[in-house]
Short mmCIF file of N, CA, C and O in Angstrom, two decimals:
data_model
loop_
_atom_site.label_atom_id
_atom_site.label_comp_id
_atom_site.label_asym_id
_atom_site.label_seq_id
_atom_site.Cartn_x
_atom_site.Cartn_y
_atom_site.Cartn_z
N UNK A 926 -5.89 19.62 1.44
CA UNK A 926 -6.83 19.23 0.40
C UNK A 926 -7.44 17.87 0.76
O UNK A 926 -6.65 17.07 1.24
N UNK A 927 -8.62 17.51 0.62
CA UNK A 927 -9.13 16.49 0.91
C UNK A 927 -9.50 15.89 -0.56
O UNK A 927 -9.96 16.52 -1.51
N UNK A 928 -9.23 14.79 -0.51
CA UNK A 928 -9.38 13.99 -2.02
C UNK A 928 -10.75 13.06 -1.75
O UNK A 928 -11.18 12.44 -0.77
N UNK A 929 -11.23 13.30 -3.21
CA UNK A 929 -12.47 12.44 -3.42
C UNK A 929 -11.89 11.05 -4.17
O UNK A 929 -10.66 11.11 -4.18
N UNK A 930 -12.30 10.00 -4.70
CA UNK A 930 -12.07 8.93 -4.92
C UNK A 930 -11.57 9.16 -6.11
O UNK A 930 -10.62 8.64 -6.70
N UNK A 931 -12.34 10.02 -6.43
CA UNK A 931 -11.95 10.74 -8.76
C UNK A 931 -10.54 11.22 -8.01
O UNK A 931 -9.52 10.64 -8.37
N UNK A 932 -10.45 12.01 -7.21
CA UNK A 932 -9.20 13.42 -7.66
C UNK A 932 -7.78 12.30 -7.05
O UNK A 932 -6.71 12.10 -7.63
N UNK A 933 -8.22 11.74 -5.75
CA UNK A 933 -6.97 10.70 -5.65
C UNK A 933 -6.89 9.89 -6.84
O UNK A 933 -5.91 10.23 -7.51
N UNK A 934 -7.55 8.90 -7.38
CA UNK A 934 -6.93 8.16 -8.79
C UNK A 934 -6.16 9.16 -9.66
O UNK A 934 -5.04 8.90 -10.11
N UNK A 935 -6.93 10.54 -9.93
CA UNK A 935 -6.33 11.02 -10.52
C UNK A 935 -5.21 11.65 -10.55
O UNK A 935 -4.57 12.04 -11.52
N UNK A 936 -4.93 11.74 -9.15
CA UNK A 936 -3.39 12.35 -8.73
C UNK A 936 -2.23 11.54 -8.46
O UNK A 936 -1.04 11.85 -8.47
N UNK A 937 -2.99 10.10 -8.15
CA UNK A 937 -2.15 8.77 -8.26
C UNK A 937 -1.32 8.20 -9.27
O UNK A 937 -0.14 7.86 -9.23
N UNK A 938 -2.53 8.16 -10.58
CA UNK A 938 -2.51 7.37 -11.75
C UNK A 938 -0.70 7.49 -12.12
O UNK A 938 0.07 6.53 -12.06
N UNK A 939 -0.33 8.83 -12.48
CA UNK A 939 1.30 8.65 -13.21
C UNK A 939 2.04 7.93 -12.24
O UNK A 939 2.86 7.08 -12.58
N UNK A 940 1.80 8.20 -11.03
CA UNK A 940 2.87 7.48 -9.94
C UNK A 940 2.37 5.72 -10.20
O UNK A 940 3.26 4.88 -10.28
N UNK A 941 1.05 5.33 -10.30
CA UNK A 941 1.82 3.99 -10.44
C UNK A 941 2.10 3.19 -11.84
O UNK A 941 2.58 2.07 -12.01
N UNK A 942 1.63 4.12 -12.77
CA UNK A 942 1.82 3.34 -14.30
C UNK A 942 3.32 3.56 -14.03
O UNK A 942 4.02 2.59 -14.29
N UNK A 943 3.99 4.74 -13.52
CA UNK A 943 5.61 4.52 -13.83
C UNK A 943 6.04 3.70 -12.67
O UNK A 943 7.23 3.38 -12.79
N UNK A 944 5.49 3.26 -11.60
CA UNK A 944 5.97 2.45 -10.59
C UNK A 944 5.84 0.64 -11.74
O UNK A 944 6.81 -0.03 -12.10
N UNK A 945 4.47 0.36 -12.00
CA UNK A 945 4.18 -0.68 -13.12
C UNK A 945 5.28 -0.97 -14.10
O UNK A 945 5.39 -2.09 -14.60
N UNK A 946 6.04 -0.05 -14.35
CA UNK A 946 6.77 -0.01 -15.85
C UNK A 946 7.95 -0.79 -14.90
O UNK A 946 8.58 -1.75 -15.34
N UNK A 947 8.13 -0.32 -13.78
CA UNK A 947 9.75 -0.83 -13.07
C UNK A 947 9.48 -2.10 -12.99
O UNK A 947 9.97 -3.05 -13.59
N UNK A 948 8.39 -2.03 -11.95
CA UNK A 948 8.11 -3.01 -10.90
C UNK A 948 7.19 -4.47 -11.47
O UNK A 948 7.02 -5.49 -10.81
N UNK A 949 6.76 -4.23 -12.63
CA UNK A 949 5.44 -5.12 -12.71
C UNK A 949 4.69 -5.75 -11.83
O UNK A 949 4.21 -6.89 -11.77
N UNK A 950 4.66 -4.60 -10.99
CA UNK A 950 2.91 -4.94 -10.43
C UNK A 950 1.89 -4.05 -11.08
O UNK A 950 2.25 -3.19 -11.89
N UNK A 951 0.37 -4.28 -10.69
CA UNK A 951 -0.21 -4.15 -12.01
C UNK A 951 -0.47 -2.55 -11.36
O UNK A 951 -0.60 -2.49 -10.14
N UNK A 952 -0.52 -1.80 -11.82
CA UNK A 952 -1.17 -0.46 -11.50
C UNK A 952 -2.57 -0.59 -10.90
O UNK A 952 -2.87 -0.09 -9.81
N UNK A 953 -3.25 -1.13 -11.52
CA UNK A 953 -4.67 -0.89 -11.28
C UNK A 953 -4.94 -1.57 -9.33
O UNK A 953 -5.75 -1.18 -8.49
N UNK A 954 -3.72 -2.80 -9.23
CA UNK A 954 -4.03 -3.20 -7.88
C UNK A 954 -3.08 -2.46 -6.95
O UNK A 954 -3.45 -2.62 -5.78
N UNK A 955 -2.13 -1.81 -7.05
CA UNK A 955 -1.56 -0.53 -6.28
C UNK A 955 -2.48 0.35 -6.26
O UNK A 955 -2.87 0.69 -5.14
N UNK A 956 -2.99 0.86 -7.24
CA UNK A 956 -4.11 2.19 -6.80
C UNK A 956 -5.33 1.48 -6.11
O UNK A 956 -5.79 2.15 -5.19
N UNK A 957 -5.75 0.67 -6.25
CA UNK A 957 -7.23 0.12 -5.39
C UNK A 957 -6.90 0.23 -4.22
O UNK A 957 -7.47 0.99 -3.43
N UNK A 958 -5.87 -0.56 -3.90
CA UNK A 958 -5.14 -0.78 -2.59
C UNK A 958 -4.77 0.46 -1.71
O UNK A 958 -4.71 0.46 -0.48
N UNK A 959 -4.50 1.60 -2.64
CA UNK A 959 -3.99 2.57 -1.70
C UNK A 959 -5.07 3.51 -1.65
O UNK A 959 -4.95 4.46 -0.87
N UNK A 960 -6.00 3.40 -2.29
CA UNK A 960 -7.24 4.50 -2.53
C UNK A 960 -8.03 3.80 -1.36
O UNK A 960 -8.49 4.62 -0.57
N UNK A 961 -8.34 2.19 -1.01
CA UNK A 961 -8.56 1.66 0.02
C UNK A 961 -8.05 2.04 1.77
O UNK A 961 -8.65 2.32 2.81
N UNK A 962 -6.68 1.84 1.39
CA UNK A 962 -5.62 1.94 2.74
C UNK A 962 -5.55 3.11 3.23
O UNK A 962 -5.35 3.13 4.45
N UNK A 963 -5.63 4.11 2.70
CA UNK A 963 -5.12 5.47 2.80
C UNK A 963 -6.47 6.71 3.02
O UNK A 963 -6.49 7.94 3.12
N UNK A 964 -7.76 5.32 3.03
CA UNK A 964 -9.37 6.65 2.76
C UNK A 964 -8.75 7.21 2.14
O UNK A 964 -8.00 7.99 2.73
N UNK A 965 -8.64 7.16 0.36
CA UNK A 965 -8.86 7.91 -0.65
C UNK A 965 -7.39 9.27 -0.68
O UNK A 965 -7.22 10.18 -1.49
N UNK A 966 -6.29 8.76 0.93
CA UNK A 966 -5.26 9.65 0.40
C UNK A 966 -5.43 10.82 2.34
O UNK A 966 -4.65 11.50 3.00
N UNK A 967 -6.72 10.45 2.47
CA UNK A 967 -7.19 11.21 3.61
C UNK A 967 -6.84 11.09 5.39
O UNK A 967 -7.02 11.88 6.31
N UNK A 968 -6.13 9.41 5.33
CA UNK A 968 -6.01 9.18 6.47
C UNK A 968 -5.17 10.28 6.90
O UNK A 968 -4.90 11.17 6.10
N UNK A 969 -4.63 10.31 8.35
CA UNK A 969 -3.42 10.89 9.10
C UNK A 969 -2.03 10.11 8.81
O UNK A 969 -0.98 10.74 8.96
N UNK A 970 -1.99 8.66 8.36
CA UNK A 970 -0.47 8.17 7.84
C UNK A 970 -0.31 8.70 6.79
O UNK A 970 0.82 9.10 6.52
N UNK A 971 -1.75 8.93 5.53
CA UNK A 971 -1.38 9.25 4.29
C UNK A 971 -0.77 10.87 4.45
O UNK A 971 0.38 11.23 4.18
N UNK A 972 -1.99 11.79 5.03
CA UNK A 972 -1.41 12.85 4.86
C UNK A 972 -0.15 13.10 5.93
O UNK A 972 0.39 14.21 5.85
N UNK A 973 0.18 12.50 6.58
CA UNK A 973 1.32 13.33 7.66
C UNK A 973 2.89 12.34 7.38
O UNK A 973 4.01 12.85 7.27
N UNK A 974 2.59 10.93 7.32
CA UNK A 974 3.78 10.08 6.58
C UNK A 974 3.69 9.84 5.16
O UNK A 974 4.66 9.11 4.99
N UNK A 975 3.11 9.99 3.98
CA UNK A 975 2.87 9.84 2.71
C UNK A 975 2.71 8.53 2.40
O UNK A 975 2.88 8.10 1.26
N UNK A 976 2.27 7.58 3.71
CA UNK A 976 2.37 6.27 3.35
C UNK A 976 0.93 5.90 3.05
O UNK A 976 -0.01 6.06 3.84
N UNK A 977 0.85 5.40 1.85
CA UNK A 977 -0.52 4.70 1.55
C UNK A 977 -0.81 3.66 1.99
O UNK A 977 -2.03 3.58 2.10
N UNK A 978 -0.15 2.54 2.41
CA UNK A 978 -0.62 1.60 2.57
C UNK A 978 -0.18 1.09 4.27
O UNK A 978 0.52 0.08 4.24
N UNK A 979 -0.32 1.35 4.98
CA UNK A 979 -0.14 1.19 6.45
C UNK A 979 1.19 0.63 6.27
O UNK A 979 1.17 -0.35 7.00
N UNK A 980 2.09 0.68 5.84
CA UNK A 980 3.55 -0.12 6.37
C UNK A 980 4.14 0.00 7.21
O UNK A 980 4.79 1.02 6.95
N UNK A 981 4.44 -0.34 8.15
CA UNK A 981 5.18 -0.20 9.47
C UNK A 981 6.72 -0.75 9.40
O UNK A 981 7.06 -1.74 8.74
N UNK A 982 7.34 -0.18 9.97
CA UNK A 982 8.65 0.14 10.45
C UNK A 982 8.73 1.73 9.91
O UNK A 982 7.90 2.63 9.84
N UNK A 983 10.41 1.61 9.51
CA UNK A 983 10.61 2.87 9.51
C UNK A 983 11.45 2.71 7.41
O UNK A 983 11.87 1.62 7.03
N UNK A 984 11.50 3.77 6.61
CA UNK A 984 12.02 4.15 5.60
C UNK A 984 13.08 5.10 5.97
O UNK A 984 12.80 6.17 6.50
N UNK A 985 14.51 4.69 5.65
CA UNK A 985 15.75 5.25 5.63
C UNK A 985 15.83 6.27 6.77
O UNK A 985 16.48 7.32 6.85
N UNK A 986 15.04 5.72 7.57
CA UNK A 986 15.23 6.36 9.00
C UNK A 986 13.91 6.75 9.76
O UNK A 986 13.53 6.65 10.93
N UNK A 987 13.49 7.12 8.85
CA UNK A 987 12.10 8.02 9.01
C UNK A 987 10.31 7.03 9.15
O UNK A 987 9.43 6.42 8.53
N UNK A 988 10.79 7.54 10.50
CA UNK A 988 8.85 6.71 11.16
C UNK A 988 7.74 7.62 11.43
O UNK A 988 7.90 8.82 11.21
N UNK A 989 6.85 7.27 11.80
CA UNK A 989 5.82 8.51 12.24
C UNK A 989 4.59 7.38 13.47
O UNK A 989 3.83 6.53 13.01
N UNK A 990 4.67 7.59 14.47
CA UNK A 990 3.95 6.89 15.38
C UNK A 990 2.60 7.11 15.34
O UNK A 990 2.14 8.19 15.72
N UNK A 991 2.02 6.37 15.00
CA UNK A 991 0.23 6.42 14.94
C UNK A 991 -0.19 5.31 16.04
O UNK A 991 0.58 4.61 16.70
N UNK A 992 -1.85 5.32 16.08
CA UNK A 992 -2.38 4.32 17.07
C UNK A 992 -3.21 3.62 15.77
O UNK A 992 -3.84 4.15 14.86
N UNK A 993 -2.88 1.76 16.18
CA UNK A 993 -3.40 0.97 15.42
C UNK A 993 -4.49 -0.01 15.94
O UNK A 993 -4.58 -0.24 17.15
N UNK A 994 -5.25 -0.53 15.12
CA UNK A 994 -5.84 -1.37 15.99
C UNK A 994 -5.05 -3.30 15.74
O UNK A 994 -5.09 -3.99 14.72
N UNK A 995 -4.58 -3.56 16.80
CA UNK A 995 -3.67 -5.17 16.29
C UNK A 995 -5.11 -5.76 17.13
O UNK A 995 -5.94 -5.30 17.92
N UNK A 996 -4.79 -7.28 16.33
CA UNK A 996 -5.86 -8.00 16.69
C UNK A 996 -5.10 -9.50 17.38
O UNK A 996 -4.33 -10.13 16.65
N UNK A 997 -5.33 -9.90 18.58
CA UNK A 997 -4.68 -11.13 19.61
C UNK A 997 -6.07 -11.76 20.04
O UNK A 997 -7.00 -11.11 20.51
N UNK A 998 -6.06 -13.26 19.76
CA UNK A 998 -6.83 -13.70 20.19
C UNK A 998 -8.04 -13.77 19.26
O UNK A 998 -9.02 -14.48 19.51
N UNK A 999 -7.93 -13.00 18.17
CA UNK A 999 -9.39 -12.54 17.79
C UNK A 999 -10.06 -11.38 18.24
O UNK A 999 -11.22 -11.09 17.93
N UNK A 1000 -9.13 -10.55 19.18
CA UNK A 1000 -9.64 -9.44 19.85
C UNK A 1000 -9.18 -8.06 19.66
O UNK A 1000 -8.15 -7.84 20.29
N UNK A 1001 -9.54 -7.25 19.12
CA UNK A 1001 -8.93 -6.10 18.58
C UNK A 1001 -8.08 -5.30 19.84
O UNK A 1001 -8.86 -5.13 20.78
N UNK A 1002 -6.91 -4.85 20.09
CA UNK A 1002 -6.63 -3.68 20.87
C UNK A 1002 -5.76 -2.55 20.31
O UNK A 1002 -4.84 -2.73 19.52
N UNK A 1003 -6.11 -1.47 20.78
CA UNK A 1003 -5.35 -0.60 20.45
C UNK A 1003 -3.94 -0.07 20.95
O UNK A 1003 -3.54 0.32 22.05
N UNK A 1004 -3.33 -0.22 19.65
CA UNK A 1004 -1.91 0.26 20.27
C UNK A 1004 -1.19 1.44 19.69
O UNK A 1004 -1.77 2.23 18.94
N UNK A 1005 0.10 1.57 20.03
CA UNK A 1005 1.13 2.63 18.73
C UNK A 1005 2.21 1.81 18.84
O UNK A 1005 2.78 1.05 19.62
N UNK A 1006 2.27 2.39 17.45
CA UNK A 1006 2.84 1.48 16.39
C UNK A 1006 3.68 2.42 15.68
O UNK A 1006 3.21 3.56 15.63
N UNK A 1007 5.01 2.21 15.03
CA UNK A 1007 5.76 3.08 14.14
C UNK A 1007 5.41 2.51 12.47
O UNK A 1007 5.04 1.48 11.91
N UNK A 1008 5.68 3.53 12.22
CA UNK A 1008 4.87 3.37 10.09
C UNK A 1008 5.90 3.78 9.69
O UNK A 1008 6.76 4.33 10.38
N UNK A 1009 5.97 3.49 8.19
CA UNK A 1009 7.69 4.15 7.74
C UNK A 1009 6.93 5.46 6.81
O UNK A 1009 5.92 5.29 6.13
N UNK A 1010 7.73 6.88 6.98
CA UNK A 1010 7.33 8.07 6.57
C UNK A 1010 8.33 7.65 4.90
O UNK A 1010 9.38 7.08 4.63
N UNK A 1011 7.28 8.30 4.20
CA UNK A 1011 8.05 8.54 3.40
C UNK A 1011 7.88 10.06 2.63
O UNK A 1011 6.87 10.74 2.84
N UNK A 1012 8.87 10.47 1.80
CA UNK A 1012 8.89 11.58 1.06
C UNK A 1012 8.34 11.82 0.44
O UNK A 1012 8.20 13.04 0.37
N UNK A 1013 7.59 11.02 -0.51
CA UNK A 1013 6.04 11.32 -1.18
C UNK A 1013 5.84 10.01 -1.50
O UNK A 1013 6.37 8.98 -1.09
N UNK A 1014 4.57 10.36 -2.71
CA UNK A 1014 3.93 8.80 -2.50
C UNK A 1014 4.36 8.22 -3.62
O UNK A 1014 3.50 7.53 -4.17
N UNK A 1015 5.71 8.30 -4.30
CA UNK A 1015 6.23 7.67 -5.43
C UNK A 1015 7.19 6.39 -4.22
O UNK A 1015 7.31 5.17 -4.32
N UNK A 1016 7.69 7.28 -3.25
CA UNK A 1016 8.49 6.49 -2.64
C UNK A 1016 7.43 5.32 -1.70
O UNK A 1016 7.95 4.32 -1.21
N UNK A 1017 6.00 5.57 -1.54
CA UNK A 1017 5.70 4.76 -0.70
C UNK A 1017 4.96 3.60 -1.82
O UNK A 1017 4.59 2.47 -1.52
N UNK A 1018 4.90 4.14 -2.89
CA UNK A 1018 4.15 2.96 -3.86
C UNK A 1018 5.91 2.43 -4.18
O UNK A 1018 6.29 1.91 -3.13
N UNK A 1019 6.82 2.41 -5.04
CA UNK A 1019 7.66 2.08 -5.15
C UNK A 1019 8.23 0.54 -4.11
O UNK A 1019 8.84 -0.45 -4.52
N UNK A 1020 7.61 0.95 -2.31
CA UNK A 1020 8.02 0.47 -1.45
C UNK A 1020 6.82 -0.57 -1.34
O UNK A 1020 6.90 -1.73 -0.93
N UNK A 1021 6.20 -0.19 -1.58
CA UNK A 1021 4.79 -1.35 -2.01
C UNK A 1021 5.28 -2.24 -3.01
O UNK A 1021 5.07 -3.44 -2.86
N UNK A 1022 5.76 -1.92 -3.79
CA UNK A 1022 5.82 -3.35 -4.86
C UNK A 1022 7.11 -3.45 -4.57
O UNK A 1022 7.15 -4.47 -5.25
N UNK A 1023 8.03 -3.36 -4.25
CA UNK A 1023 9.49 -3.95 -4.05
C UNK A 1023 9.14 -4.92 -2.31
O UNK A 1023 10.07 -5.57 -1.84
N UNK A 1024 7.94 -4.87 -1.67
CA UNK A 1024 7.74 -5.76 -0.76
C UNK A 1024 7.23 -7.22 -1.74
O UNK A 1024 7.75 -8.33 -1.59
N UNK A 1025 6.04 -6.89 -2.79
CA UNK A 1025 5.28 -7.70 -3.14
C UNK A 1025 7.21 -8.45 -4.14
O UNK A 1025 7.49 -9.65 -4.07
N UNK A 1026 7.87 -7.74 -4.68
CA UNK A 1026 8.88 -8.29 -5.16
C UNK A 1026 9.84 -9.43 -4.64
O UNK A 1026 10.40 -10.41 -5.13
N UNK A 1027 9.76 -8.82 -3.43
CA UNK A 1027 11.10 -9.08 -2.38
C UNK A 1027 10.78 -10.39 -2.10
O UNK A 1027 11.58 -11.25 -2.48
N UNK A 1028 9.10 -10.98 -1.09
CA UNK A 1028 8.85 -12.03 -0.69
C UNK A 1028 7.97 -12.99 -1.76
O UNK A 1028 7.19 -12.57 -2.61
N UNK A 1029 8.26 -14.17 -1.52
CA UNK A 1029 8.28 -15.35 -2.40
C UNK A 1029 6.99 -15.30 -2.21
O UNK A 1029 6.92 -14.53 -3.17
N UNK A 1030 5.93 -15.40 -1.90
CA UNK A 1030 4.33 -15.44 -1.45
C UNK A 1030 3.83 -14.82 -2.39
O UNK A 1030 2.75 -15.36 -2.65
N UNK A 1031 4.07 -13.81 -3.16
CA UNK A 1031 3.81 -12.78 -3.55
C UNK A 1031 4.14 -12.63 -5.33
O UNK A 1031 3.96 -11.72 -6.14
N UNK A 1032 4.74 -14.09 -5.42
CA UNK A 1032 5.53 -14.02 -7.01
C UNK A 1032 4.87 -14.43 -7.76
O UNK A 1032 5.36 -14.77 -8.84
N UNK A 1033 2.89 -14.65 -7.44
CA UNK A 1033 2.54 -14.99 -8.51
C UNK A 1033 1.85 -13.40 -9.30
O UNK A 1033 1.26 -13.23 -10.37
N UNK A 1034 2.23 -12.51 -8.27
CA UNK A 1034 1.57 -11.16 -8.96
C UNK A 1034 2.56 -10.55 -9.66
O UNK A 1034 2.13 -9.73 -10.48
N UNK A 1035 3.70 -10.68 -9.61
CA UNK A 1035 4.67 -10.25 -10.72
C UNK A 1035 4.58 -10.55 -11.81
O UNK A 1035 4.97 -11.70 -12.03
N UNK A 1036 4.04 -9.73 -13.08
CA UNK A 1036 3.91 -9.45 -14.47
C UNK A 1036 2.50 -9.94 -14.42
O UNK A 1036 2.21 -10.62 -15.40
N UNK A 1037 1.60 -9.78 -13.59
CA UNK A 1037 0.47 -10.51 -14.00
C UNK A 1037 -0.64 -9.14 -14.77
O UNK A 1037 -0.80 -8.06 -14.20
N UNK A 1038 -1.18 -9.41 -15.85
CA UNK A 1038 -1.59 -7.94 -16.16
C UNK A 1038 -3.59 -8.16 -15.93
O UNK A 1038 -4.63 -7.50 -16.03
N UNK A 1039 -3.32 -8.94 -15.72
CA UNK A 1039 -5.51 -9.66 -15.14
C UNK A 1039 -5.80 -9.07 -13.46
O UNK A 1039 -5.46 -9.79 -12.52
N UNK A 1040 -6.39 -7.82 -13.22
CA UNK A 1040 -6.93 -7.46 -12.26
C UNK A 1040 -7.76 -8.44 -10.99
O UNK A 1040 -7.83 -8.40 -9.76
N UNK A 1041 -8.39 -9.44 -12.27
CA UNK A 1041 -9.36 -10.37 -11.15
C UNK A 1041 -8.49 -10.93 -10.56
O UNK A 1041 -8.57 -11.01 -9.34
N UNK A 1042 -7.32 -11.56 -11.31
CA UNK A 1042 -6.63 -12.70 -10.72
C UNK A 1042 -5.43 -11.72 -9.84
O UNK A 1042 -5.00 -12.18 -8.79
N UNK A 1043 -5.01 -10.58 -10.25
CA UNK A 1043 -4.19 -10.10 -9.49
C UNK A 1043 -4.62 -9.89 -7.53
O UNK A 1043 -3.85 -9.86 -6.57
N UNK A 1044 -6.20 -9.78 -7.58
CA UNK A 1044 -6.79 -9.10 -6.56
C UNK A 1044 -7.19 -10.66 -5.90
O UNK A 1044 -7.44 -10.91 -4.72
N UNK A 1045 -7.17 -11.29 -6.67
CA UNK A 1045 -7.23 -12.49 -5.95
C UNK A 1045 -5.72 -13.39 -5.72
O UNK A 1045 -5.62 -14.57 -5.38
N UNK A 1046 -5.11 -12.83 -5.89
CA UNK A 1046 -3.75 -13.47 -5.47
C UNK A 1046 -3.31 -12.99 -4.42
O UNK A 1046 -2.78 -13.61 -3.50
N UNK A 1047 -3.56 -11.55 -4.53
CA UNK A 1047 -2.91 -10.75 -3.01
C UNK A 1047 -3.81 -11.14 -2.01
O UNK A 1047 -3.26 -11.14 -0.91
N UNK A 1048 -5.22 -11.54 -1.99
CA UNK A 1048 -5.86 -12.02 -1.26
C UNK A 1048 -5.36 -13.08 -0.16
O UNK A 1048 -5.16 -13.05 1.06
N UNK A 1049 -5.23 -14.33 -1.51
CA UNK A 1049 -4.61 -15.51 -1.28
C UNK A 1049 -3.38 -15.59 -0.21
O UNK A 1049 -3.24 -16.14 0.88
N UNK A 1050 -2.60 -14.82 -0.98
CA UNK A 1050 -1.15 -14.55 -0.58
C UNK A 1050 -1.33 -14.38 0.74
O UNK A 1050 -0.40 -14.95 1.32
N UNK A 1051 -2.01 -13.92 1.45
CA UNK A 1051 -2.14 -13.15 2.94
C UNK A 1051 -1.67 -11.94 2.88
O UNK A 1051 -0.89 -11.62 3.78
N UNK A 1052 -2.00 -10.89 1.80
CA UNK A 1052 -2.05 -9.48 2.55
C UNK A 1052 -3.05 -8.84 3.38
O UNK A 1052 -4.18 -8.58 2.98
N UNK A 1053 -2.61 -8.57 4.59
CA UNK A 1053 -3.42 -8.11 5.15
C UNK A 1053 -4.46 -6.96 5.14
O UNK A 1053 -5.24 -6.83 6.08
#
């Protein structure tokens, strides 16, 4: 199935209001982010590792090797790279905000419920 921008939010939405309820990050900047990261749900990490948001390493074992573009120097090259697979995309949003949880950079988006300022914090913060 290929998702349009409507049918991914819409197939998203319960996964992150109940990820929001755990986690307090805001829903609305998990779904931008992964409707962004993922082309709308369409990439090859989204559909073949369930990972929305490019995360690399591996989840409870499980990687999936893609080619990335890393940037040295200012100079893009292409490499492969391991992503962490996950089991669906409750587990890869879940793993999204327990990063934004985990590191201190990141603690001014916890409970923040303001979109502008949320999207401008992760900015700030250095997510890439």
């Amino acid at each position: 199935m290929k998702y349009t921008a409507e049918s991914f939010l819409a197939a998203l939405k319960p996964y992150v209001i109940e990820d929001m309820k755990k986690s307090g990050i805001l829903a609305s900047l998990t779904a931008s982010q992964a409707l962004i990261e993922s082309n709308k749900g369409n990439s090859g990490l989204a559909v073949k590792g369930m990972n929305l948001f490019g995360i690399k390493g591996s989840y409870q074992g499980q990687s999936i090797k893609m080619e990335t573009t890393e940037y040295y120097g200012g100079k893009p090259f292409k490499v492969m790279a391991d992503f962490r697979k996950y089991p669906s995309w409750a587990e890869s949003i879940e793993d999204h905000s327990a990063l934004f949880n985990r590191l201190d950079r990141y603690k001014n988006l916890r409970g923040e419920h303001d979109w502008k300022k949320a999207t401008k914090y992760v900015k700030e913060d250095g997510y890439a």
